[in-house]
Amino acid sequence: MKGIQGLIVAIGLGIAGALFNFAYLANRSRDVEKVAFIGIKEDKTIGRGELISEDSLEPVEIPRRWVGRLEDYAFLWSTRATVVGRRPWRALEGGSLLLRADLKTPPQELVFGVNLPPGVEERAIGVPIDTRKFVTSLVQPGDLVTFILAAGRREGPTLASDASKPPAAEKGEPKAASPAGQTEAPSAEGIEKCGPFKVLSIGNRLGSYDVMMAAKIPQTQEGVMTILVRYENGKMDPQAARLLRHLQQTNSQPLAYELHPRTQRLE
């Protein structure tokens, strides 16, 4: 009988010890140092380009030991005054952290011609583009494009100079030679292309279309694409020279272009 009583006492002491241990750990967990980040309240949604208000934000606490490098990517709660009144470039759903990438701002100037090897220079030139053939908001600076100079046989003259050319030779007469350096019109099956070129800007847009729209900056001159041209030892890249010759011959008629996959971007 005494053995059973002793066993019951031991079990009771074990349960009591477990409860005291649980209470101790609970108290200790409240003492763990935490870091508060800016979160979007569960019942709030901030649309793209909308102003961030303080009543849509709340602190999200994370134990210091689990933070890692999160401070490099998310805003601390202590810095909330710096984000209130700014506009995110994408919609922010409730229950998420506010990330630094959400508040990207449009670039202020073209960047090119830096960290080049000896003998290499870079220049920026504008090319008129046909905005009917491609949605320009889908193109971002840094993308690669190839211009389509001609596609299929031309139905008639496209230049003022074409109208002044003599009529085609009749059957049996020798065909006149093309002027030196001038590219003949492609065949019905042929497509003449030139590129690729790195895009620096679309009109006044130097970055992502979404970022620019969120910043409430209107798009202007989207019919002009600024591209990067390289010189090596004072000589222009042959593709760029060919493109400029074509623009001169066609009185700068807008060009269609094809977009390369972004995996082929040139940095």
PDB file of C-alpha atoms in Angstrom, residues 124-130 147-150 158-161 181 183 192 194 197 223-227 229 236 239-256:
ATOM      1  CA  ALA A 124      23.322  55.936 -77.021  1.00  0.00           C
ATOM      2  CA  ILE A 125      21.273  56.548 -80.171  1.00  0.00           C
ATOM      3  CA  GLY A 126      17.532  56.918 -80.711  1.00  0.00           C
ATOM      4  CA  VAL A 127      15.613  54.718 -83.136  1.00  0.00           C
ATOM      5  CA  PRO A 128      12.030  55.431 -84.273  1.00  0.00           C
ATOM      6  CA  ILE A 129       9.850  52.376 -83.619  1.00  0.00           C
ATOM      7  CA  ASP A 130       6.452  51.338 -84.912  1.00  0.00           C
ATOM      8  CA  PHE A 147      15.058  45.442 -85.724  1.00  0.00           C
ATOM      9  CA  ILE A 148      13.227  44.262 -88.828  1.00  0.00           C
ATOM     10  CA  LEU A 149      14.467  46.356 -91.717  1.00  0.00           C
ATOM     11  CA  ALA A 150      12.381  44.723 -94.421  1.00  0.00           C
ATOM     12  CA  THR A 158       9.048  53.879-100.155  1.00  0.00           C
ATOM     13  CA  LEU A 159      11.575  56.678-100.677  1.00  0.00           C
ATOM     14  CA  ALA A 160      11.463  59.889-102.572  1.00  0.00           C
ATOM     15  CA  SER A 161      14.580  58.683-104.333  1.00  0.00           C
ATOM     16  CA  GLY A 181      26.689  49.775-100.189  1.00  0.00           C
ATOM     17  CA  THR A 183      21.023  46.609 -99.681  1.00  0.00           C
ATOM     18  CA  GLU A 192      16.043  41.431 -93.344  1.00  0.00           C
ATOM     19  CA  CYS A 194      19.610  43.979 -87.792  1.00  0.00           C
ATOM     20  CA  PHE A 197      20.813  45.803 -79.517  1.00  0.00           C
ATOM     21  CA  GLY A 223       7.815  56.002 -80.317  1.00  0.00           C
ATOM     22  CA  VAL A 224      11.569  56.470 -79.774  1.00  0.00           C
ATOM     23  CA  MET A 225      13.715  53.638 -78.451  1.00  0.00           C
ATOM     24  CA  THR A 226      17.188  54.489 -77.156  1.00  0.00           C
ATOM     25  CA  ILE A 227      19.682  51.698 -77.809  1.00  0.00           C
ATOM     26  CA  VAL A 229      25.985  51.271 -79.591  1.00  0.00           C
ATOM     27  CA  MET A 236      31.256  51.691 -84.802  1.00  0.00           C
ATOM     28  CA  GLN A 239      25.278  46.235 -87.087  1.00  0.00           C
ATOM     29  CA  ALA A 240      24.784  49.741 -85.694  1.00  0.00           C
ATOM     30  CA  ALA A 241      26.335  51.300 -88.796  1.00  0.00           C
ATOM     31  CA  ARG A 242      24.021  49.227 -90.973  1.00  0.00           C
ATOM     32  CA  LEU A 243      21.009  50.320 -88.927  1.00  0.00           C
ATOM     33  CA  LEU A 244      21.938  54.017 -89.223  1.00  0.00           C
ATOM     34  CA  ARG A 245      22.417  53.689 -92.978  1.00  0.00           C
ATOM     35  CA  HIS A 246      18.976  52.124 -93.282  1.00  0.00           C
ATOM     36  CA  LEU A 247      17.373  54.930 -91.255  1.00  0.00           C
ATOM     37  CA  GLN A 248      19.067  57.526 -93.440  1.00  0.00           C
ATOM     38  CA  GLN A 249      17.895  55.799 -96.627  1.00  0.00           C
ATOM     39  CA  THR A 250      14.291  55.541 -95.400  1.00  0.00           C
ATOM     40  CA  ASN A 251      14.032  59.038 -93.922  1.00  0.00           C
ATOM     41  CA  SER A 252      13.855  57.485 -90.423  1.00  0.00           C
ATOM     42  CA  GLN A 253      10.701  55.484 -91.015  1.00  0.00           C
ATOM     43  CA  PRO A 254       9.541  53.702 -87.777  1.00  0.00           C
ATOM     44  CA  LEU A 255      10.835  50.154 -87.482  1.00  0.00           C
ATOM     45  CA  ALA A 256       9.244  46.968 -86.217  1.00  0.00           C
TER      46      ALA A 256
END
